[in-house]
Amino acid sequence: MDQEEEPQVESKYAADISSITEAHTRIKPHIHKTPILSSETINSFVGRSLFFKCECFQKGGAFKFRGACNAILSLPEDQASRGVVTHSSGNHAAAVSLAAKLRGVPTYIIIPKTAPKCKVGNVIRYGGQVIWSEPSMQSREGIANKVQQETGAVLIHPYNDGRIISGQGTISLELLDQVPQLDTIVVPISGGGLISGVALAAKAINPNIRVLAAEPCGADDAARSKAAGTIVTLPETNTLADGLRAHLGSLTWPVVRDLVEDIITVDDKEIVDAMKLFYEILKVAVEPSGAIGLAAVLSDKFQQNPAWKNCNNIGIIVSGGNVDLGVLWEFFSK
Amino acid sequence: MDQEEEPQVESKYAADISSITEAHTRIKPHIHKTPILSSETINSFVGRSLFFKCECFQKGGAFKFRGACNAILSLPEDQASRGVVTHSSGNHAAAVSLAAKLRGVPTYIIIPKTAPKCKVGNVIRYGGQVIWSEPSMQSREGIANKVQQETGAVLIHPYNDGRIISGQGTISLELLDQVPQLDTIVVPISGGGLISGVALAAKAINPNIRVLAAEPCGADDAARSKAAGTIVTLPETNTLADGLRAHLGSLTWPVVRDLVEDIITVDDKEIVDAMKLFYEILKVAVEPSGAIGLAAVLSDKFQQNPAWKNCNNIGIIVSGGNVDLGVLWEFFSK
């Protein structure tokens, strides 16, 4: 069992290339190195070369296992033995359950009643103990605090945690090794853990690389935060991308503020159209959050913006694939 | 443009490791090297390590592009210029259309009226000229002969052709490089082009490797042929695996007779259950034919057979991913 302290981070952010490289060494034996897919048909739609980094094929069906695995494997033994607690719309919950199972420690998973069945199914399959909450962040956080006080379990926050950000950043180490010619990476944004890790690692490897975020119009707190120069939260969100409803945290906001060039917002119809292309052309099951990067690149906002005219080799992070087939069919048949 | 003659094959079969290696050199710049996926969850169901060779991610959504590309790129210029003709339930049709487009020659595609919409859509997207037939092999072959006589186009048979078999065999070159520890490969069987190429290449690389076929109960002509010691054809077939209704040919039968250890038959329910696992666990869209290898390995026939007790590292050829989502949902909701 790994008894190391959390790595000292030298940069002004909660993670850096050194903490991300350490995370990679720690989690490499346990994660899938996910493949890159591409399609000349889809490239012909956008006149650019797209490289899909398929984290939908990661363990638990989403990138979240990288961060959860790094956080839980780096806990000191006395903390780990008391168990771990988290709240999540589903993918982080499954990832924490799986990583806790790997380490052999108890889990308490607060999950909103509205979470997709397949995500809850993953949590149960990996042995996580499910505790239901309302969908709101307040309800999720309130219950998590209570469980923490009662059990002494360590909170594994879904994104506002340097170990989580470092774990997610390992995607860039793989991606830039698999496709060194990338000039741009497009990343879904919610709480910002994924994009913070991806941006910190990618910019350390290639300072000229552009990092763009993709966000649903109905949960555009990150775009509003960038515009306002401070974290903006929304009283409610309205999007079918169930994984993209969180808001930025104190550790992810500075990275998004400084390293993310722009945030492209797309509506739910654009997301569903992208999901269709994933299914029909790429033969991949992606959840709405996982399809949003392609939706952003296909959008007029991106295609017609002269600032992105020279984005020729674009990495697209396909964040997850957990979508109930009945729900998918319902989206498609509308 | 490639003006070579078809390679001389030294072995007693229509292809061998040398023709397959030549095919690989010829088609490598044009095909996708498809990734391997694996799942500890699915491994736990069978107590073995399964490695899914995802040809559903090949161009055109199926392995067929390998053979069609090899056949069409190796045609002499005077033949190629008259165009190519084929008959196919869909995947070979799309593959021929795409390969002909690559070489810039006309195509005449005979396709049964019952073919899945997405497969017909692929043919049209790649610029193939569609000519409808009845579903029967007789109707398909009759119309193909007629078109051949009228246009002088070269017939690109879907499987009974050494160049096609050699192209499909390139899968084994990749697979055994990606997963050298394989002791078994499970391959869908229909006309036998895929399994012939896979078996010839795999056995040349590792003579001890086992090659097993997976076939629908409702189209079990290959299993009957093995039992009878001669090619058996069925008056009709009854399976939802629309890609597995052909019968063995004169060039594929000898390979199946000599190099395929056994043929495991599964029913349509087993195929649908396997498709569900692909969708829910692996996040991959597969057509019924593409799921049959997993269905075979999950079946009691395989699991309880002492002959296969030592099959520990199993490569599963996921032949294709072209399935209409509405049809998939219909299967799953039954």
mmCIF file of N, CA, C and O in Angstrom, chain A residues 159-193:
data_model
loop_
_atom_site.group_PDB
_atom_site.id
_atom_site.type_symbol
_atom_site.label_atom_id
_atom_site.label_comp_id
_atom_site.label_asym_id
_atom_site.label_seq_id
_atom_site.Cartn_x
_atom_site.Cartn_y
_atom_site.Cartn_z
ATOM 1 N N TYR A 159 -13.859 17.122 -8.026
ATOM 2 C CA TYR A 159 -12.930 17.896 -8.866
ATOM 3 C C TYR A 159 -12.049 18.897 -8.109
ATOM 4 O O TYR A 159 -10.940 19.154 -8.531
ATOM 5 N N ASN A 160 -12.511 19.408 -6.976
ATOM 6 C CA ASN A 160 -11.737 20.471 -6.324
ATOM 7 C C ASN A 160 -10.667 19.887 -5.393
ATOM 8 O O ASN A 160 -10.683 20.097 -4.178
ATOM 9 N N ASP A 161 -9.720 19.170 -5.987
ATOM 10 C CA ASP A 161 -8.740 18.403 -5.225
ATOM 11 C C ASP A 161 -7.531 18.197 -6.144
ATOM 12 O O ASP A 161 -7.675 17.715 -7.272
ATOM 13 N N GLY A 162 -6.350 18.568 -5.665
ATOM 14 C CA GLY A 162 -5.143 18.477 -6.492
ATOM 15 C C GLY A 162 -4.846 17.067 -6.982
ATOM 16 O O GLY A 162 -4.337 16.871 -8.091
ATOM 17 N N ARG A 163 -5.169 16.073 -6.163
ATOM 18 C CA ARG A 163 -4.893 14.685 -6.555
ATOM 19 C C ARG A 163 -5.819 14.250 -7.681
ATOM 20 O O ARG A 163 -5.436 13.495 -8.572
ATOM 21 N N ILE A 164 -7.064 14.739 -7.616
ATOM 22 C CA ILE A 164 -8.037 14.441 -8.683
ATOM 23 C C ILE A 164 -7.582 15.122 -9.976
ATOM 24 O O ILE A 164 -7.532 14.494 -11.048
ATOM 25 N N ILE A 165 -7.227 16.399 -9.875
ATOM 26 C CA ILE A 165 -6.791 17.147 -11.063
ATOM 27 C C ILE A 165 -5.556 16.477 -11.677
ATOM 28 O O ILE A 165 -5.470 16.308 -12.901
ATOM 29 N N SER A 166 -4.628 16.054 -10.834
ATOM 30 C CA SER A 166 -3.417 15.392 -11.344
ATOM 31 C C SER A 166 -3.764 14.094 -12.069
ATOM 32 O O SER A 166 -3.203 13.789 -13.136
ATOM 33 N N GLY A 167 -4.684 13.330 -11.506
ATOM 34 C CA GLY A 167 -5.097 12.070 -12.151
ATOM 35 C C GLY A 167 -5.706 12.322 -13.516
ATOM 36 O O GLY A 167 -5.357 11.654 -14.504
ATOM 37 N N GLN A 168 -6.594 13.298 -13.589
ATOM 38 C CA GLN A 168 -7.249 13.582 -14.885
ATOM 39 C C GLN A 168 -6.217 14.071 -15.906
ATOM 40 O O GLN A 168 -6.319 13.795 -17.104
ATOM 41 N N GLY A 169 -5.190 14.770 -15.419
ATOM 42 C CA GLY A 169 -4.152 15.292 -16.308
ATOM 43 C C GLY A 169 -3.365 14.215 -17.044
ATOM 44 O O GLY A 169 -2.737 14.484 -18.073
ATOM 45 N N THR A 170 -3.398 12.984 -16.519
ATOM 46 C CA THR A 170 -2.651 11.901 -17.185
ATOM 47 C C THR A 170 -3.180 11.641 -18.594
ATOM 48 O O THR A 170 -2.480 11.071 -19.425
ATOM 49 N N ILE A 171 -4.413 12.065 -18.862
ATOM 50 C CA ILE A 171 -4.963 11.950 -20.229
ATOM 51 C C ILE A 171 -4.040 12.663 -21.219
ATOM 52 O O ILE A 171 -3.758 12.131 -22.299
ATOM 53 N N SER A 172 -3.570 13.855 -20.873
ATOM 54 C CA SER A 172 -2.720 14.604 -21.803
ATOM 55 C C SER A 172 -1.396 13.893 -22.051
ATOM 56 O O SER A 172 -0.853 13.954 -23.154
ATOM 57 N N LEU A 173 -0.848 13.241 -21.016
ATOM 58 C CA LEU A 173 0.422 12.529 -21.215
ATOM 59 C C LEU A 173 0.247 11.456 -22.286
ATOM 60 O O LEU A 173 1.082 11.299 -23.183
ATOM 61 N N GLU A 174 -0.860 10.708 -22.193
ATOM 62 C CA GLU A 174 -1.124 9.672 -23.213
ATOM 63 C C GLU A 174 -1.418 10.310 -24.565
ATOM 64 O O GLU A 174 -0.865 9.910 -25.591
ATOM 65 N N LEU A 175 -2.316 11.283 -24.561
ATOM 66 C CA LEU A 175 -2.808 11.866 -25.811
ATOM 67 C C LEU A 175 -1.678 12.471 -26.638
ATOM 68 O O LEU A 175 -1.578 12.248 -27.850
ATOM 69 N N LEU A 176 -0.795 13.241 -25.992
ATOM 70 C CA LEU A 176 0.280 13.903 -26.746
ATOM 71 C C LEU A 176 1.380 12.922 -27.143
ATOM 72 O O LEU A 176 2.172 13.204 -28.048
ATOM 73 N N ASP A 177 1.410 11.761 -26.485
ATOM 74 C CA ASP A 177 2.296 10.696 -26.948
ATOM 75 C C ASP A 177 1.663 9.988 -28.163
ATOM 76 O O ASP A 177 2.348 9.657 -29.130
ATOM 77 N N GLN A 178 0.353 9.799 -28.124
ATOM 78 C CA GLN A 178 -0.338 9.104 -29.212
ATOM 79 C C GLN A 178 -0.464 9.971 -30.462
ATOM 80 O O GLN A 178 -0.413 9.470 -31.578
ATOM 81 N N VAL A 179 -0.679 11.281 -30.283
ATOM 82 C CA VAL A 179 -0.876 12.201 -31.421
ATOM 83 C C VAL A 179 -0.032 13.463 -31.187
ATOM 84 O O VAL A 179 -0.553 14.509 -30.804
ATOM 85 N N PRO A 180 1.283 13.369 -31.438
ATOM 86 C CA PRO A 180 2.160 14.503 -31.085
ATOM 87 C C PRO A 180 1.859 15.774 -31.884
ATOM 88 O O PRO A 180 2.179 16.866 -31.431
ATOM 89 N N GLN A 181 1.223 15.642 -33.043
ATOM 90 C CA GLN A 181 0.995 16.811 -33.908
ATOM 91 C C GLN A 181 -0.205 17.670 -33.502
ATOM 92 O O GLN A 181 -0.524 18.648 -34.190
ATOM 93 N N LEU A 182 -0.850 17.356 -32.377
ATOM 94 C CA LEU A 182 -2.023 18.148 -31.965
ATOM 95 C C LEU A 182 -1.676 19.621 -31.787
ATOM 96 O O LEU A 182 -0.649 19.954 -31.197
ATOM 97 N N ASP A 183 -2.555 20.503 -32.277
ATOM 98 C CA ASP A 183 -2.390 21.928 -31.992
ATOM 99 C C ASP A 183 -3.483 22.450 -31.058
ATOM 100 O O ASP A 183 -3.402 23.591 -30.585
ATOM 101 N N THR A 184 -4.503 21.633 -30.810
ATOM 102 C CA THR A 184 -5.669 22.073 -30.039
ATOM 103 C C THR A 184 -6.247 20.874 -29.285
ATOM 104 O O THR A 184 -6.216 19.749 -29.799
ATOM 105 N N ILE A 185 -6.758 21.125 -28.085
ATOM 106 C CA ILE A 185 -7.514 20.079 -27.373
ATOM 107 C C ILE A 185 -8.846 20.687 -26.939
ATOM 108 O O ILE A 185 -8.878 21.800 -26.405
ATOM 109 N N VAL A 186 -9.930 19.977 -27.196
ATOM 110 C CA VAL A 186 -11.260 20.440 -26.788
ATOM 111 C C VAL A 186 -11.767 19.512 -25.687
ATOM 112 O O VAL A 186 -11.775 18.294 -25.841
ATOM 113 N N VAL A 187 -12.183 20.113 -24.584
ATOM 114 C CA VAL A 187 -12.461 19.362 -23.356
ATOM 115 C C VAL A 187 -13.816 19.773 -22.781
ATOM 116 O O VAL A 187 -14.085 20.971 -22.654
ATOM 117 N N PRO A 188 -14.670 18.818 -22.395
ATOM 118 C CA PRO A 188 -15.917 19.182 -21.703
ATOM 119 C C PRO A 188 -15.600 19.886 -20.378
ATOM 120 O O PRO A 188 -14.618 19.534 -19.719
ATOM 121 N N ILE A 189 -16.415 20.849 -19.997
ATOM 122 C CA ILE A 189 -16.178 21.533 -18.723
ATOM 123 C C ILE A 189 -17.417 21.463 -17.837
ATOM 124 O O ILE A 189 -18.533 21.680 -18.289
ATOM 125 N N SER A 190 -17.163 21.154 -16.568
ATOM 126 C CA SER A 190 -18.237 21.131 -15.563
ATOM 127 C C SER A 190 -17.642 21.740 -14.299
ATOM 128 O O SER A 190 -17.527 22.960 -14.202
ATOM 129 N N GLY A 191 -17.148 20.916 -13.370
ATOM 130 C CA GLY A 191 -16.452 21.467 -12.209
ATOM 131 C C GLY A 191 -15.036 21.902 -12.535
ATOM 132 O O GLY A 191 -14.402 22.626 -11.776
ATOM 133 N N GLY A 192 -14.507 21.424 -13.656
ATOM 134 C CA GLY A 192 -13.201 21.881 -14.119
ATOM 135 C C GLY A 192 -12.024 20.975 -13.771
ATOM 136 O O GLY A 192 -10.880 21.299 -14.108
ATOM 137 N N GLY A 193 -12.282 19.836 -13.122
ATOM 138 C CA GLY A 193 -11.181 18.930 -12.772
ATOM 139 C C GLY A 193 -10.497 18.359 -14.010
ATOM 140 O O GLY A 193 -9.262 18.322 -14.092
#
